[in-house]
Coordinates of N, CA and C and ligand atoms in Angstrom, one line a residue:
M22 N -7.1 3.4 20.4 CA -7.7 2.7 19.3 C -6.8 1.7 18.7
T23 N -7.3 0.5 18.5 CA -6.5 -0.6 17.9 C -6.8 -0.7 16.4
L24 N -5.8 -0.7 15.6 CA -6.0 -1.1 14.2 C -5.3 -2.4 13.9
T25 N -6.0 -3.3 13.2 CA -5.5 -4.6 12.9 C -5.0 -4.6 11.5
F26 N -3.7 -4.9 11.3 CA -3.1 -5.0 10.0 C -2.9 -6.5 9.6
T27 N -3.4 -7.0 8.5 CA -3.2 -8.3 8.0 C -2.4 -8.2 6.7
Y28 N -1.2 -8.8 6.7 CA -0.3 -8.6 5.6 C -0.7 -9.7 4.5
L29 N -1.1 -9.2 3.4 CA -1.5 -10.1 2.3 C -0.3 -10.6 1.5
S30 N 0.9 -10.0 1.9 CA 2.2 -10.2 1.2 C 2.3 -9.1 0.1
H31 N 3.5 -9.0 -0.4 CA 3.9 -8.0 -1.5 C 3.5 -6.6 -0.9
S32 N 2.7 -5.8 -1.6 CA 2.3 -4.5 -1.0 C 0.9 -4.5 -0.4
G33 N 0.3 -5.7 -0.3 CA -1.1 -5.8 0.1 C -1.4 -5.9 1.6
F34 N -2.4 -5.2 2.0 CA -2.8 -5.3 3.4 C -4.3 -5.3 3.5
L35 N -4.8 -5.9 4.6 CA -6.1 -5.6 5.1 C -5.9 -4.7 6.3
I36 N -6.7 -3.7 6.5 CA -6.6 -2.8 7.7 C -8.0 -2.7 8.2
S37 N -8.1 -2.9 9.5 CA -9.5 -2.9 10.2 C -9.4 -2.2 11.5
D38 N -10.5 -1.4 11.7 CA -10.6 -0.7 13.0 C -11.7 -1.4 13.8
G39 N -12.2 -2.6 13.4 CA -13.2 -3.3 14.0 C -14.6 -3.0 13.5
K40 N -14.7 -1.9 12.8 CA -16.0 -1.5 12.2 C -15.9 -1.6 10.7
H41 N -14.8 -1.0 10.2 CA -14.6 -1.1 8.8 C -13.3 -1.8 8.5
T42 N -13.3 -2.5 7.4 CA -12.1 -3.2 6.9 C -11.8 -2.7 5.4
I43 N -10.6 -2.3 5.2 CA -10.2 -1.9 3.8 C -9.1 -2.9 3.3
A44 N -9.0 -3.0 2.0 CA -7.9 -3.7 1.4 C -7.0 -2.6 0.7
V45 N -5.7 -2.8 0.7 CA -4.8 -2.0 -0.1 C -4.0 -2.9 -1.0
D46 N -4.0 -2.5 -2.3 CA -3.2 -3.2 -3.3 C -3.3 -4.8 -3.2
P47 N -4.6 -5.3 -3.3 CA -4.8 -6.8 -3.0 C -4.4 -7.6 -4.2
F48 N -3.1 -8.0 -4.3 CA -2.6 -8.9 -5.3 C -2.5 -10.3 -4.8
L49 N -3.4 -11.2 -5.2 CA -3.4 -12.5 -4.6 C -3.2 -13.6 -5.7
T50 N -4.0 -13.5 -6.8 CA -3.9 -14.5 -7.8 C -2.6 -14.3 -8.6
G51 N -1.8 -15.4 -8.7 CA -0.5 -15.3 -9.3 C 0.6 -14.8 -8.4
N52 N 0.2 -14.6 -7.2 CA 1.2 -14.2 -6.2 C 1.7 -15.4 -5.4
P53 N 2.9 -15.8 -5.5 CA 3.4 -17.1 -4.9 C 3.4 -17.0 -3.4
L54 N 3.4 -15.8 -2.8 CA 3.4 -15.7 -1.3 C 2.1 -15.6 -0.7
A55 N 1.0 -15.3 -1.5 CA -0.3 -15.0 -0.9 C -0.9 -16.2 -0.2
K56 N -1.4 -15.9 1.0 CA -2.1 -17.0 1.8 C -3.6 -16.9 1.6
H57 N -4.1 -15.7 1.1 CA -5.5 -15.5 1.0 C -5.9 -15.7 -0.5
K58 N -7.2 -16.1 -0.6 CA -7.8 -16.1 -2.0 C -8.7 -14.9 -2.1
P59 N -9.1 -14.4 -3.2 CA -10.0 -13.3 -3.4 C -11.3 -13.5 -2.6
S60 N -11.8 -14.7 -2.6 CA -13.0 -15.0 -1.9 C -12.9 -14.9 -0.4
D61 N -11.7 -14.9 0.1 CA -11.5 -14.7 1.6 C -11.7 -13.3 2.1
I62 N -11.7 -12.3 1.1 CA -11.6 -10.9 1.5 C -12.9 -10.3 1.7
N63 N -13.2 -9.7 2.9 CA -14.4 -9.0 3.2 C -14.1 -7.6 3.5
V64 N -14.4 -6.7 2.6 CA -14.0 -5.3 2.8 C -15.1 -4.4 2.3
S65 N -15.1 -3.1 2.7 CA -16.1 -2.1 2.2 C -15.4 -1.1 1.3
A66 N -14.0 -1.2 1.3 CA -13.3 -0.3 0.4 C -12.0 -0.9 0.0
I67 N -11.5 -0.6 -1.2 CA -10.2 -1.0 -1.7 C -9.4 0.2 -2.2
L68 N -8.2 0.3 -1.7 CA -7.4 1.5 -2.0 C -6.2 1.0 -2.9
L69 N -6.0 1.7 -4.0 CA -4.9 1.3 -4.9 C -3.9 2.4 -5.1
S70 N -2.6 2.0 -5.1 CA -1.6 3.0 -5.2 C -1.3 3.4 -6.7
H71 N -1.4 2.4 -7.6 CA -1.1 2.6 -9.0 C -1.6 1.4 -9.8
G72 N -1.4 1.4 -11.1 CA -2.0 0.5 -12.0 C -1.3 -0.8 -12.3
H73 N -0.1 -1.0 -11.8 CA 0.6 -2.2 -12.1 C -0.1 -3.4 -11.6
D74 N 0.0 -4.5 -12.4 CA -0.8 -5.7 -12.1 C -0.5 -6.3 -10.7
D75 N 0.7 -6.1 -10.2 CA 1.0 -6.6 -8.8 C 0.4 -5.7 -7.7
H76 N -0.4 -4.7 -8.1 CA -1.1 -3.9 -7.1 C -2.6 -3.9 -7.3
V77 N -3.0 -3.8 -8.6 CA -4.4 -3.9 -8.9 C -4.9 -5.3 -8.6
G78 N -4.1 -6.3 -8.9 CA -4.4 -7.7 -8.5 C -5.8 -8.1 -8.8
D79 N -6.5 -8.5 -7.7 CA -7.8 -9.1 -7.8 C -8.9 -8.1 -7.4
T80 N -8.6 -6.8 -7.6 CA -9.5 -5.7 -7.2 C -10.9 -5.8 -7.8
V81 N -11.0 -6.1 -9.1 CA -12.3 -6.2 -9.7 C -13.2 -7.3 -9.1
E82 N -12.6 -8.4 -8.9 CA -13.4 -9.6 -8.3 C -13.8 -9.3 -6.9
I83 N -12.8 -8.7 -6.1 CA -13.1 -8.4 -4.7 C -14.2 -7.3 -4.6
A84 N -14.0 -6.3 -5.4 CA -14.9 -5.1 -5.3 C -16.3 -5.6 -5.7
K85 N -16.5 -6.4 -6.7 CA -17.8 -6.9 -7.1 C -18.4 -7.8 -6.0
A86 N -17.6 -8.7 -5.5 CA -18.2 -9.6 -4.5 C -18.6 -8.9 -3.2
N87 N -18.0 -7.8 -2.9 CA -18.2 -7.1 -1.6 C -19.0 -5.8 -1.8
D88 N -19.3 -5.4 -3.1 CA -19.9 -4.1 -3.3 C -19.1 -3.0 -2.7
A89 N -17.8 -3.2 -2.8 CA -16.8 -2.2 -2.2 C -16.5 -1.1 -3.2
T90 N -16.2 0.0 -2.7 CA -15.8 1.2 -3.5 C -14.3 1.1 -3.6
V91 N -13.8 1.4 -4.9 CA -12.3 1.4 -5.1 C -11.9 2.8 -5.2
Y92 N -10.9 3.2 -4.4 CA -10.3 4.5 -4.4 C -8.9 4.4 -5.1
A93 N -8.7 5.1 -6.2 CA -7.6 4.9 -7.0 C -7.2 6.2 -7.7
P94 N -5.9 6.3 -8.2 CA -5.6 7.4 -9.1 C -6.6 7.5 -10.2
Y95 N -6.9 8.7 -10.7 CA -8.0 9.0 -11.5 C -8.2 8.1 -12.7
E96 N -7.2 8.0 -13.6 CA -7.4 7.3 -14.8 C -7.6 5.8 -14.5
L97 N -6.9 5.3 -13.5 CA -7.1 3.9 -13.1 C -8.6 3.7 -12.6
A98 N -9.1 4.6 -11.9 CA -10.5 4.6 -11.4 C -11.4 4.5 -12.6
Q99 N -11.1 5.4 -13.6 CA -12.0 5.4 -14.8 C -12.0 4.0 -15.4
Q100 N -10.9 3.4 -15.6 CA -10.8 2.1 -16.2 C -11.6 1.0 -15.4
L101 N -11.5 1.1 -14.1 CA -12.2 0.1 -13.2 C -13.7 0.4 -13.2
S102 N -14.1 1.6 -13.4 CA -15.5 2.0 -13.5 C -16.1 1.3 -14.7
S103 N -15.3 1.2 -15.8 CA -15.8 0.6 -17.0 C -16.0 -0.9 -16.9
E104 N -15.4 -1.5 -15.8 CA -15.6 -2.9 -15.5 C -16.9 -3.1 -14.6
G105 N -17.5 -2.0 -14.3 CA -18.7 -2.1 -13.5 C -18.5 -2.0 -12.0
V106 N -17.3 -1.5 -11.6 CA -16.9 -1.3 -10.2 C -17.2 0.1 -9.8
T107 N -17.7 0.3 -8.6 CA -17.9 1.6 -8.0 C -16.5 2.2 -7.6
T108 N -16.2 3.4 -8.1 CA -14.9 3.9 -7.9 C -15.0 5.4 -7.5
D109 N -13.8 5.9 -6.9 CA -13.7 7.3 -6.6 C -12.2 7.6 -6.9
G110 N -12.0 8.5 -7.8 CA -10.6 8.8 -8.3 C -10.0 10.1 -7.8
G111 N -8.7 10.1 -7.6 CA -8.1 11.4 -7.2 C -6.7 11.4 -7.8
N112 N -5.9 12.4 -7.3 CA -4.6 12.6 -7.8 C -3.7 13.2 -6.7
P113 N -2.4 13.3 -6.8 CA -1.6 13.7 -5.7 C -2.0 15.1 -5.1
G114 N -2.0 15.2 -3.8 CA -2.5 16.5 -3.2 C -3.9 16.4 -2.7
G115 N -4.7 15.5 -3.3 CA -6.1 15.4 -3.0 C -6.4 14.4 -2.0
Q116 N -7.5 14.6 -1.3 CA -8.0 13.7 -0.3 C -9.4 13.2 -0.6
L117 N -9.7 12.0 -0.5 CA -11.0 11.4 -0.6 C -11.5 10.9 0.7
V118 N -12.8 11.1 0.9 CA -13.4 10.6 2.2 C -14.3 9.4 1.9
G119 N -14.2 8.4 2.7 CA -15.1 7.2 2.6 C -15.6 6.8 4.0
D120 N -16.4 5.8 4.1 CA -16.9 5.4 5.4 C -15.9 4.9 6.3
F121 N -14.7 4.5 5.8 CA -13.6 4.0 6.6 C -12.8 5.1 7.2
G122 N -12.8 6.3 6.7 CA -11.9 7.4 7.0 C -11.6 8.2 5.8
S123 N -10.3 8.4 5.5 CA -9.9 9.1 4.3 C -8.6 8.6 3.7
V124 N -8.4 8.9 2.5 CA -7.1 8.6 1.8 C -6.7 9.8 1.0
A125 N -5.5 10.2 1.3 CA -4.9 11.3 0.4 C -3.9 10.7 -0.5
F126 N -3.9 11.1 -1.7 CA -2.9 10.6 -2.7 C -1.6 11.5 -2.6
T127 N -0.5 10.8 -2.5 CA 0.8 11.6 -2.5 C 1.5 11.2 -3.8
H128 N 2.6 11.9 -4.2 CA 3.3 11.5 -5.3 C 4.3 10.3 -5.0
A129 N 4.6 9.6 -6.0 CA 5.5 8.5 -5.9 C 6.3 8.5 -7.2
F130 N 7.6 8.2 -7.1 CA 8.5 8.2 -8.3 C 8.5 6.8 -8.9
H131 N 7.7 6.5 -9.9 CA 7.5 5.2 -10.4 C 6.7 5.4 -11.7
S132 N 6.1 4.3 -12.2 CA 5.3 4.4 -13.4 C 4.0 3.7 -13.1
S133 N 3.0 3.8 -14.0 CA 1.7 3.2 -13.8 C 1.0 2.7 -15.0
S134 N 1.1 1.4 -15.3 CA 0.5 0.8 -16.5 C -0.1 -0.5 -16.0
H135 N -1.1 -1.0 -16.8 CA -1.7 -2.3 -16.5 C -1.8 -3.1 -17.8
S136 N -1.7 -4.4 -17.6 CA -1.6 -5.3 -18.8 C -2.9 -5.2 -19.7
K137 N -4.0 -4.9 -19.1 CA -5.2 -4.7 -19.9 C -5.6 -3.3 -20.2
Y138 N -5.3 -2.4 -19.3 CA -5.8 -1.0 -19.5 C -4.7 -0.1 -20.1
G139 N -3.5 -0.5 -20.2 CA -2.4 0.4 -20.7 C -2.0 1.4 -19.6
Y140 N -1.5 2.6 -20.0 CA -1.1 3.6 -19.1 C -2.3 4.1 -18.3
V141 N -2.2 4.2 -17.0 CA -3.4 4.6 -16.2 C -3.0 5.7 -15.2
G142 N -2.4 6.8 -15.7 CA -2.3 8.0 -14.9 C -1.2 8.0 -13.9
A143 N -1.3 8.7 -12.8 CA -0.3 8.9 -11.8 C -0.1 7.6 -11.0
C144 N 1.1 7.4 -10.6 CA 1.4 6.4 -9.5 C 1.5 7.2 -8.2
C145 N 1.0 6.6 -7.2 CA 0.8 7.4 -6.0 C 1.3 6.6 -4.7
G146 N 1.5 7.4 -3.7 CA 1.5 6.8 -2.3 C 0.1 7.1 -1.7
L147 N -0.2 6.4 -0.6 CA -1.5 6.6 0.0 C -1.3 7.0 1.4
M148 N -1.9 8.1 1.8 CA -1.9 8.6 3.2 C -3.3 8.3 3.8
I149 N -3.4 7.2 4.5 CA -4.6 6.6 4.9 C -4.9 7.0 6.3
S150 N -6.1 7.6 6.6 CA -6.5 7.9 7.9 C -7.7 7.1 8.4
M151 N -7.5 6.4 9.5 CA -8.5 5.5 9.9 C -8.5 5.4 11.4
A152 N -9.7 5.7 12.1 CA -9.8 5.6 13.5 C -8.7 6.4 14.2
G153 N -8.4 7.6 13.7 CA -7.4 8.5 14.3 C -5.9 8.1 14.1
V154 N -5.7 7.1 13.3 CA -4.3 6.7 13.0 C -4.0 7.0 11.5
T155 N -2.8 7.5 11.3 CA -2.5 7.8 9.9 C -1.4 6.8 9.4
I156 N -1.6 6.2 8.3 CA -0.7 5.2 7.7 C -0.2 5.7 6.4
Y157 N 1.1 5.7 6.2 CA 1.6 6.1 4.9 C 2.0 4.8 4.1
H158 N 1.2 4.4 3.2 CA 1.6 3.4 2.2 C 2.3 4.0 1.1
C159 N 3.6 3.8 1.0 CA 4.5 4.6 0.1 C 4.2 4.2 -1.4
G160 N 3.5 3.1 -1.6 CA 3.3 2.6 -3.0 C 4.6 2.0 -3.5
D161 N 4.8 2.0 -4.8 CA 6.1 1.7 -5.3 C 6.8 3.1 -5.6
T162 N 8.0 3.3 -5.1 CA 8.6 4.6 -5.3 C 10.1 4.5 -5.1
G163 N 10.8 5.4 -5.7 CA 12.2 5.7 -5.3 C 12.1 6.7 -4.2
I164 N 13.3 7.0 -3.7 CA 13.3 8.0 -2.5 C 13.2 9.4 -3.0
F165 N 12.6 10.3 -2.3 CA 12.5 11.7 -2.6 C 12.4 12.5 -1.3
S166 N 13.0 13.7 -1.3 CA 13.1 14.4 -0.1 C 11.8 15.0 0.4
D167 N 10.8 15.1 -0.4 CA 9.5 15.5 0.1 C 8.8 14.5 1.0
M168 N 9.4 13.3 1.1 CA 8.9 12.4 2.1 C 8.9 13.1 3.5
K169 N 9.9 13.9 3.7 CA 10.0 14.7 5.0 C 8.9 15.7 5.1
L170 N 8.5 16.3 4.0 CA 7.4 17.3 4.1 C 6.1 16.6 4.3
L171 N 5.9 15.5 3.6 CA 4.7 14.7 3.7 C 4.5 14.2 5.2
A172 N 5.6 13.8 5.8 CA 5.6 13.4 7.2 C 5.3 14.6 8.1
E173 N 5.8 15.7 7.8 CA 5.5 16.9 8.6 C 4.0 17.2 8.6
I174 N 3.4 17.1 7.4 CA 2.0 17.5 7.2 C 1.1 16.5 7.8
Y175 N 1.3 15.2 7.4 CA 0.4 14.1 7.8 C 0.7 13.4 9.1
K176 N 1.9 13.4 9.5 CA 2.4 12.8 10.8 C 1.9 11.3 10.9
P177 N 2.3 10.5 9.9 CA 1.9 9.1 9.9 C 2.6 8.3 11.1
Q178 N 1.8 7.5 11.8 CA 2.3 6.7 12.8 C 2.9 5.4 12.3
V179 N 2.4 4.9 11.2 CA 2.8 3.7 10.6 C 3.2 4.0 9.1
A180 N 4.3 3.4 8.7 CA 4.7 3.6 7.3 C 5.0 2.2 6.7
L181 N 4.5 2.0 5.5 CA 4.7 0.7 4.8 C 5.6 1.1 3.6
I182 N 6.8 0.5 3.6 CA 7.9 1.1 2.8 C 8.5 0.0 1.9
P183 N 8.5 0.1 0.6 CA 9.0 -0.9 -0.3 C 10.6 -1.0 -0.2
I184 N 11.1 -2.2 -0.1 CA 12.5 -2.5 0.1 C 13.1 -3.4 -1.0
G185 N 12.3 -3.8 -2.0 CA 12.7 -4.9 -2.9 C 13.8 -4.6 -3.9
D186 N 14.1 -3.2 -4.1 CA 15.1 -2.8 -5.0 C 14.5 -3.1 -6.5
R187 N 15.3 -2.7 -7.5 CA 15.0 -2.8 -8.9 C 13.9 -1.9 -9.3
F188 N 12.6 -2.1 -8.8 CA 11.5 -1.3 -9.2 C 11.2 -0.2 -8.2
T189 N 11.8 -0.3 -7.0 CA 11.5 0.6 -5.9 C 12.9 0.8 -5.2
M190 N 12.8 1.5 -4.0 CA 14.0 1.5 -3.2 C 14.4 0.1 -2.7
G191 N 15.7 0.0 -2.5 CA 16.2 -1.2 -1.8 C 16.3 -0.9 -0.3
P192 N 16.8 -1.8 0.4 CA 16.9 -1.7 1.9 C 17.6 -0.4 2.4
A193 N 18.7 0.0 1.7 CA 19.5 1.1 2.2 C 18.7 2.4 2.0
L194 N 18.2 2.6 0.8 CA 17.4 3.8 0.5 C 16.1 3.8 1.3
A195 N 15.5 2.7 1.4 CA 14.2 2.6 2.2 C 14.5 2.9 3.7
S196 N 15.7 2.6 4.2 CA 16.0 3.0 5.6 C 16.1 4.5 5.7
R197 N 16.8 5.1 4.7 CA 16.8 6.6 4.7 C 15.4 7.2 4.6
A198 N 14.6 6.6 3.8 CA 13.2 7.1 3.7 C 12.5 7.0 5.0
A199 N 12.6 5.9 5.7 CA 12.0 5.8 7.0 C 12.5 6.8 8.0
E200 N 13.8 7.1 7.9 CA 14.4 8.1 8.8 C 13.8 9.5 8.5
M201 N 13.4 9.8 7.3 CA 12.7 11.1 6.9 C 11.3 11.0 7.4
I202 N 10.6 9.9 7.3 CA 9.2 9.8 7.6 C 9.0 9.8 9.1
K203 N 9.9 9.1 9.8 CA 9.9 9.0 11.3 C 8.5 8.5 11.8
P204 N 8.0 7.4 11.3 CA 6.8 6.8 11.9 C 7.2 6.1 13.2
R205 N 6.2 5.8 14.0 CA 6.4 5.0 15.2 C 6.9 3.6 14.8
V206 N 6.2 3.1 13.7 CA 6.5 1.7 13.2 C 6.7 1.7 11.7
A207 N 7.7 1.1 11.2 CA 7.8 0.9 9.7 C 7.8 -0.6 9.4
I208 N 7.0 -0.9 8.4 CA 6.9 -2.3 7.9 C 7.4 -2.4 6.5
P209 N 8.4 -3.2 6.3 CA 9.0 -3.4 4.9 C 8.0 -4.2 4.0
I210 N 7.9 -3.8 2.8 CA 6.9 -4.4 1.8 C 7.6 -4.6 0.5
H211 N 7.0 -5.2 -0.5 CA 7.4 -5.3 -1.9 C 8.8 -6.0 -2.0
Y212 N 8.9 -7.2 -1.3 CA 10.2 -7.9 -1.5 C 9.8 -9.4 -1.4
N213 N 10.7 -10.2 -2.0 CA 10.7 -11.7 -1.9 C 9.5 -12.3 -2.6
T214 N 8.6 -11.5 -3.2 CA 7.5 -12.1 -4.0 C 8.0 -12.9 -5.2
F215 N 9.0 -12.3 -5.8 CA 9.6 -12.8 -7.0 C 11.2 -12.8 -6.9
P216 N 11.9 -13.6 -7.6 CA 13.4 -13.7 -7.5 C 14.0 -12.3 -7.7
V217 N 13.5 -11.5 -8.6 CA 14.1 -10.2 -8.9 C 14.0 -9.2 -7.8
I218 N 13.2 -9.4 -6.8 CA 13.1 -8.5 -5.7 C 13.4 -9.2 -4.3
Q219 N 14.4 -10.2 -4.4 CA 14.8 -10.9 -3.3 C 15.6 -10.0 -2.3
Q220 N 15.2 -9.9 -1.1 CA 15.9 -9.1 -0.1 C 15.8 -9.8 1.3
D221 N 16.8 -9.4 2.1 CA 16.7 -9.8 3.5 C 16.1 -8.6 4.3
P222 N 14.9 -8.7 4.8 CA 14.3 -7.5 5.5 C 15.1 -7.0 6.7
K223 N 16.1 -7.9 7.2 CA 16.9 -7.4 8.3 C 17.9 -6.3 7.9
D224 N 18.1 -6.2 6.5 CA 18.9 -5.1 6.0 C 18.1 -3.7 6.0
F225 N 16.9 -3.8 6.3 CA 16.1 -2.6 6.5 C 16.2 -2.2 7.9
K226 N 17.0 -1.2 8.3 CA 17.3 -0.9 9.7 C 17.5 0.6 9.8
P227 N 16.4 1.4 9.7 CA 16.4 2.8 9.9 C 16.8 3.2 11.3
N228 N 17.6 4.2 11.5 CA 17.9 4.7 12.9 C 16.7 5.3 13.5
G229 N 16.4 4.9 14.7 CA 15.3 5.6 15.5 C 13.9 5.2 15.1
V230 N 13.8 4.2 14.3 CA 12.4 3.7 13.9 C 12.3 2.2 14.2
T231 N 11.2 1.9 14.8 CA 10.9 0.5 15.1 C 10.5 -0.2 13.8
V232 N 11.1 -1.3 13.5 CA 10.7 -2.1 12.3 C 9.9 -3.3 12.7
Q233 N 8.8 -3.5 12.0 CA 7.9 -4.6 12.2 C 8.0 -5.5 10.9
I234 N 8.6 -6.6 11.0 CA 8.7 -7.5 9.8 C 7.5 -8.4 9.9
M235 N 6.7 -8.4 8.8 CA 5.4 -9.3 8.8 C 5.6 -10.4 7.8
Q236 N 5.1 -11.6 8.2 CA 5.0 -12.7 7.3 C 3.7 -12.7 6.6
P237 N 3.7 -13.2 5.3 CA 2.5 -13.2 4.6 C 1.4 -14.0 5.3
G238 N 0.2 -13.3 5.4 CA -0.9 -13.9 6.1 C -1.0 -13.5 7.6
E239 N 0.1 -12.9 8.1 CA 0.2 -12.6 9.5 C -0.6 -11.4 9.9
T240 N -1.1 -11.3 11.1 CA -1.9 -10.2 11.6 C -1.1 -9.5 12.7
W241 N -1.2 -8.2 12.8 CA -0.5 -7.4 13.8 C -1.4 -6.3 14.2
N242 N -1.4 -6.0 15.5 CA -2.3 -5.0 16.1 C -1.4 -3.7 16.4
Y243 N -1.9 -2.6 15.9 CA -1.3 -1.3 16.3 C -2.2 -0.7 17.3
T244 N -1.6 -0.4 18.5 CA -2.3 0.3 19.5 C -1.7 1.6 19.9
Ligands
NI312 NI1 4.7 -0.8 -9.6
MN313 MN1 5.0 -3.2 -7.7

C-alpha cells in the first residue's frame, strides 16, 4: 500500500491512501514557508497534536470548507466544537476511529494553549494508522524514554520528529528519539519556519534510521 505524504511545512502534513486524505497540524496562514493556502486543502479529517497556534493554524476554515471532522485533545476539541466544527476528542492512551483509519493520542512533554482559547488540555503525539501503515507524529515534545515503549506497542513505520530546538528537541535529542522509535523512515519537522528554530536538518542523523528530508510543498510516497 502506498501512502502519499505532502509536507505543508512546520509540523503540517497531508497524508493520503488514495481514498482518504487527512491533514495534520495545518498551519498555513502566517507561516512563511507554507506553499498551500487553506482553500487548496481537500480532506475528510484533520488531526491536531495540541493547541498552539502553529499547529491549530487554519483548522476551523479548512474543517468548515470540507465538512471535515477534527480529531484533537479533548479540551481543544471542545473549543473547536464551539466554533461550529465537527470534532472528536481524546486523551493520551485513547484511540479514536474515523473513516481514514485511527489515531491514538500519546503523551508529549510540552504545553498547550491557544491565543483565542487559552489553555486547552493535554499536548499530544499522534499515532496514526492508515491503510495498514502506522505513522508516529511526535507533536511538539522533549525526549522521553517511553518513546521506546510506544514504538514497541504501535510499531510505527514512519516517524515525524521535531528538531527545531527551543520549544522541542533539537537535532541531537531528536536523533536519540529516532533511535528509540526505530521507524523505517524518519522525517524531521518543526524547524526553519522562524529564526528561533533555525536548524540544519543534516544534523538530524540517527543511527540505523533512514532520514527523509522534505521541502515545504513536496510530496513523497511511502511504499
Ligand atoms: Ni507547541
Ligand atoms: Mn509548535
